[in-house]
mmCIF file of C-alpha atoms in Angstrom:
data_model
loop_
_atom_site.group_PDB
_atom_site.id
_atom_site.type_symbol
_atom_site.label_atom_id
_atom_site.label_comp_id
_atom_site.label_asym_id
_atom_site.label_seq_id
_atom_site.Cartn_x
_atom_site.Cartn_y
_atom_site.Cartn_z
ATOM 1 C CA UNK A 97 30.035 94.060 63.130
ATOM 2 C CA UNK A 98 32.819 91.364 62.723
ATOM 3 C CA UNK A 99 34.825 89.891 66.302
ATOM 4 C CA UNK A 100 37.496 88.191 66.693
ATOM 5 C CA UNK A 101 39.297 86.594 69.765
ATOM 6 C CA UNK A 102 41.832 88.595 71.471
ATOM 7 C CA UNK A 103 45.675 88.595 69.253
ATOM 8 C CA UNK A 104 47.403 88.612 72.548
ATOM 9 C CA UNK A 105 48.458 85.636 74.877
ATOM 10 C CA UNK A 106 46.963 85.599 78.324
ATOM 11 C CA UNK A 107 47.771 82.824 80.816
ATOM 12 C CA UNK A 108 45.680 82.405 84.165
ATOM 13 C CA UNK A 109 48.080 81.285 86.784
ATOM 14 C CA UNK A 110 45.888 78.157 88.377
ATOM 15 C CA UNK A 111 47.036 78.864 92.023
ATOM 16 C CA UNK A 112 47.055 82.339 92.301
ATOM 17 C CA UNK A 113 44.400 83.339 89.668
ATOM 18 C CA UNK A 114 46.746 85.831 88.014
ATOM 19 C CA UNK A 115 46.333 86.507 84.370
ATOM 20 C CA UNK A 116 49.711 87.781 82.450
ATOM 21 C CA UNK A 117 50.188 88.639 79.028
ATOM 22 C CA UNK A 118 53.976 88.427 77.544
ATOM 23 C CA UNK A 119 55.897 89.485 80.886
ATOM 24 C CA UNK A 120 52.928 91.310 83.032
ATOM 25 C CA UNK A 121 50.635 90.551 85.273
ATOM 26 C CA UNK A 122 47.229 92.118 83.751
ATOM 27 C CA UNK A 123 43.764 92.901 85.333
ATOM 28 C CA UNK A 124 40.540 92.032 83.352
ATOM 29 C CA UNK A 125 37.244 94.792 84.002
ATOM 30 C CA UNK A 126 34.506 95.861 82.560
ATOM 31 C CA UNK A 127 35.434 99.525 80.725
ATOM 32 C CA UNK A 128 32.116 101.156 82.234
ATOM 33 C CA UNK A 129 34.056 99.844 85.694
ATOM 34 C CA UNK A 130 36.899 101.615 84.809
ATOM 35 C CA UNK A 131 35.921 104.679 83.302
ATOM 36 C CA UNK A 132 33.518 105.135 85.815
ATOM 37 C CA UNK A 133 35.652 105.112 88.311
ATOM 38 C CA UNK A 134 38.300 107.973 86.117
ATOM 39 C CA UNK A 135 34.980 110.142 86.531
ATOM 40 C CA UNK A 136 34.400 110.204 89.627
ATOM 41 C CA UNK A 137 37.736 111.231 91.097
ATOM 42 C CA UNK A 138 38.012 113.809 88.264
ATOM 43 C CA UNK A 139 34.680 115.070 89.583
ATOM 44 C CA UNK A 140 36.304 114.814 93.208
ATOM 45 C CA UNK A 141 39.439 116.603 92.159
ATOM 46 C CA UNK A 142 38.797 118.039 88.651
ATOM 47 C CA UNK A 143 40.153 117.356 85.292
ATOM 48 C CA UNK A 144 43.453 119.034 85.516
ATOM 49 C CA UNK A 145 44.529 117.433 88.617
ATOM 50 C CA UNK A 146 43.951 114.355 88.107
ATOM 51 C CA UNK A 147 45.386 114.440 84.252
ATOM 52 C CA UNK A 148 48.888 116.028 86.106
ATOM 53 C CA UNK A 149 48.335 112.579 88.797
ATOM 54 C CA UNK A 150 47.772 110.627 85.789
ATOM 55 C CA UNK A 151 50.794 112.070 83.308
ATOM 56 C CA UNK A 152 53.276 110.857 85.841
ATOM 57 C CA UNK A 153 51.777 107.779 86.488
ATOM 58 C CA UNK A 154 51.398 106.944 82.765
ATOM 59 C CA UNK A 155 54.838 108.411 82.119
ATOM 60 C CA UNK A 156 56.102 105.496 85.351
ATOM 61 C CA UNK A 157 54.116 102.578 83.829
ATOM 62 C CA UNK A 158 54.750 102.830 80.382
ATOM 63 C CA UNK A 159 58.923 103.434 80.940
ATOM 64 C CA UNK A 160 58.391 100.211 82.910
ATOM 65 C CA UNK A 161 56.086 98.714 80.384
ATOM 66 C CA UNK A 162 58.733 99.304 77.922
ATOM 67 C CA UNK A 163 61.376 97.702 79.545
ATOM 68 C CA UNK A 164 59.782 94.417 80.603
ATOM 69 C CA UNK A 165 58.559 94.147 76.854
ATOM 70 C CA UNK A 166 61.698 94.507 74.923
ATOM 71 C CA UNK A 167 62.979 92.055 77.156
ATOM 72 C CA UNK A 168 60.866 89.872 76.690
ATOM 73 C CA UNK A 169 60.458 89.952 73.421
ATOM 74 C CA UNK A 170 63.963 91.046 72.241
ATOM 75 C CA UNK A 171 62.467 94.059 70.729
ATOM 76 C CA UNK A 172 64.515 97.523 70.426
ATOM 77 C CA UNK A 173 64.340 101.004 69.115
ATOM 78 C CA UNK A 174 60.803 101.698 66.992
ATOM 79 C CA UNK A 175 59.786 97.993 67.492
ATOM 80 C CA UNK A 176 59.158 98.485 71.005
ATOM 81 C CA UNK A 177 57.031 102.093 70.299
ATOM 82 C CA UNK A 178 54.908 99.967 67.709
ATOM 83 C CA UNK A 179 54.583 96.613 69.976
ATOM 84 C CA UNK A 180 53.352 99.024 72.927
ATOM 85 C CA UNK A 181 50.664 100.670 70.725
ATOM 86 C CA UNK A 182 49.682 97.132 69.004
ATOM 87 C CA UNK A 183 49.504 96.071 72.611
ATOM 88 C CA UNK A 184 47.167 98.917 73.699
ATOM 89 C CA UNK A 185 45.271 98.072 71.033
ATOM 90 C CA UNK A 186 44.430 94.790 71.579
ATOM 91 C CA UNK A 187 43.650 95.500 74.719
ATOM 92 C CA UNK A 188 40.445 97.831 74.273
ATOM 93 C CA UNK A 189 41.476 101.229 74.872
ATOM 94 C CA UNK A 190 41.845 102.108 71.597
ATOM 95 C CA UNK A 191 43.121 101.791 67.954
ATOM 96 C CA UNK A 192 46.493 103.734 68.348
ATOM 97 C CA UNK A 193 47.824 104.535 65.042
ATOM 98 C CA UNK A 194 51.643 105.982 64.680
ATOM 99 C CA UNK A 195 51.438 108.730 62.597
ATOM 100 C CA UNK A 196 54.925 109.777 63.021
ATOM 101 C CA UNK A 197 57.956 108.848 65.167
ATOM 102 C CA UNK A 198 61.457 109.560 65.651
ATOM 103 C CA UNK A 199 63.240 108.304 68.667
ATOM 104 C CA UNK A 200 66.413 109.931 68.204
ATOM 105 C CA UNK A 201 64.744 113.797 67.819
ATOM 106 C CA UNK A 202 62.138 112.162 70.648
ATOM 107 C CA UNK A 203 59.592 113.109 68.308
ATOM 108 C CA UNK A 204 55.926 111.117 67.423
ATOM 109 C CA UNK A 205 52.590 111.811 67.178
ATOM 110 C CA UNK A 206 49.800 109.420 67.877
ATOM 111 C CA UNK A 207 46.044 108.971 66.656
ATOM 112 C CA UNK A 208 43.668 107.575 68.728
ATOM 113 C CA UNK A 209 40.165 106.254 67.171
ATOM 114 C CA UNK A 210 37.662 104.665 69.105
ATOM 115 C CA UNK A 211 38.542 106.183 72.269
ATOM 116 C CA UNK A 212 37.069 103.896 75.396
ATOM 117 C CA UNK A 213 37.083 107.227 77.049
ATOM 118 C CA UNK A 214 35.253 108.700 74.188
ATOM 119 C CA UNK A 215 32.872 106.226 74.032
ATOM 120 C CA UNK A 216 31.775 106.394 77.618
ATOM 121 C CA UNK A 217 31.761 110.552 77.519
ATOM 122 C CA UNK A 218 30.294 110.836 74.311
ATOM 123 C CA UNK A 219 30.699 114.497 72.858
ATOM 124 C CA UNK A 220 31.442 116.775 75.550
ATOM 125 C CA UNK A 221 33.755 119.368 73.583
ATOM 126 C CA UNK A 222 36.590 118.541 75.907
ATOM 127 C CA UNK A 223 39.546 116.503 75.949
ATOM 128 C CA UNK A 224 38.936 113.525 77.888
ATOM 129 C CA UNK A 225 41.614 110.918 76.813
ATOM 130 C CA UNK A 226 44.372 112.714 78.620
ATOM 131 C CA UNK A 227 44.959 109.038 80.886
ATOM 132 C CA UNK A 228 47.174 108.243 77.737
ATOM 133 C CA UNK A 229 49.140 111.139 77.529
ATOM 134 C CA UNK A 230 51.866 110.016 80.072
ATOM 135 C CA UNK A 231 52.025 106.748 78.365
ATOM 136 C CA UNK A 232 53.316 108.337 75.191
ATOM 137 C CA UNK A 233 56.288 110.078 76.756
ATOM 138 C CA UNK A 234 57.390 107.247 79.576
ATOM 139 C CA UNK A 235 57.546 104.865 76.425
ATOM 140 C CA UNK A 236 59.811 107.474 74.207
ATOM 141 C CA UNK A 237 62.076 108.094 76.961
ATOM 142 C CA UNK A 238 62.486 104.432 78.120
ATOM 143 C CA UNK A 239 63.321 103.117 74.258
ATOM 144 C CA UNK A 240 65.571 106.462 73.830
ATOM 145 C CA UNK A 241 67.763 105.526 76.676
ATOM 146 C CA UNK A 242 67.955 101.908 75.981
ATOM 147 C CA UNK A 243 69.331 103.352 72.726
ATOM 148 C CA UNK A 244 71.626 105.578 74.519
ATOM 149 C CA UNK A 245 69.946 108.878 73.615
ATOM 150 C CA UNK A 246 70.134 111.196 76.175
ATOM 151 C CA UNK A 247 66.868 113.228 74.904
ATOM 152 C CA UNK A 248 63.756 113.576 77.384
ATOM 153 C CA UNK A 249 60.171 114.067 76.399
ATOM 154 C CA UNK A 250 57.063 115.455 76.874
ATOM 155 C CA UNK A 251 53.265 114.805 75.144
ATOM 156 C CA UNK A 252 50.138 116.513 74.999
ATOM 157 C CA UNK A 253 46.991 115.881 73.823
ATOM 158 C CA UNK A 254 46.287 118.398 70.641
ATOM 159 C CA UNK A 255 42.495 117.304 70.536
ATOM 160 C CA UNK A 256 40.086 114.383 71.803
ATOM 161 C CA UNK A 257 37.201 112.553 69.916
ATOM 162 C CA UNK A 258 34.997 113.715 72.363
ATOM 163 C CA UNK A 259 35.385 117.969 71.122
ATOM 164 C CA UNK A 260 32.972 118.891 68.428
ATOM 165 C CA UNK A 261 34.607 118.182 65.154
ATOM 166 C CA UNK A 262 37.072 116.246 65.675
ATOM 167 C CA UNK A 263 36.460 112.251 64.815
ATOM 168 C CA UNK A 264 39.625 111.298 66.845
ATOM 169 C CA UNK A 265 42.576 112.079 69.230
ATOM 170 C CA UNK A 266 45.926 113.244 68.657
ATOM 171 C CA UNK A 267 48.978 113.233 70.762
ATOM 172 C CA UNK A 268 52.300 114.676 70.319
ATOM 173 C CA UNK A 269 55.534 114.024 71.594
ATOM 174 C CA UNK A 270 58.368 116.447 72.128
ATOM 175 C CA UNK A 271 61.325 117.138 73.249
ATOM 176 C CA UNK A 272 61.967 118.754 76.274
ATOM 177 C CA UNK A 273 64.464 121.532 75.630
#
């Protein structure tokens, strides 16, 4: 196994403690932490509860995401969609791969390898990276407006790496008609 150190800036604010990366503040934890912590409340409140809590909190983040990025980086249209799943990425959850995407039909589909979810499931023959799903459609819409499409979204998750047969996810984005 090759490493390498992480492709993204972070900065540790020497006062406050605060690490930020491009225009964010960020939070560093261990992924057992984390995903840990997604299992229990979706043994508390189920899977499909807490996926519908987590859609529109993904869809709220990443919209915002979005926005504070492009400034920052004086990135528009597709840039921004490919920046946010470098960005994701590099930051562990994942290898996000765009497999298709068109912001003016609000269209794209995502792969997702090397799920952190995935990894801490293993194979349970369900879909357990449904966290992301949100993420997918709060980013389309933010970048289609900024564009001045008037299109809204929606995404699913087709399939996880966790369901027999399957060696990754998939995510699709639609529009909302």
């Amino acid at each position: 196994m090759s490493t390498h150190a992480p492709e993204m800036p972070i900065v540790v604010d020497d006062e406050t403690g605060v690490w930020t990366t491009d225009a964010l503040p960020m939070l560093y934890v261990p992924r057992h932490f984390f995903v840990n912590n997604h299992m229990g409340i979706e043994e508390e409140i189920g899977a499909e509860r807490y996926a519908e809590i987590l859609y529109k909190a993904g869809y709220k983040s990443a919209y915002y995401w979005c926005e504070k990025e492009a400034q920052e980086h004086g990135l528009s249209g597709d840039a921004v969609f490919e920046h946010y799943m470098k960005r994701l990425s590099q930051r562990g959850w994942g290898f996000f791969v765009i497999e298709h995407l068109d912001i003016k039909k609000g269209e794209a589909r995502v792969r997702l390898e090397n799920s952190c979810f995935v990894y801490q499931y293993g194979k349970v023959n369900r879909k357990v990276d449904y966290m992301f799903t949100g993420w997918f459609a709060g980013a389309m819409d933010q970048i289609a407006k900024s564009l001045g499409y008037t299109i809204t979204t929606q995404a699913v998750q087709t399939q996880s790496g966790a369901q027999e047969g399957c060696e990754f996810g998939l995510f699709e984005v639609t529009p909302i008609v």
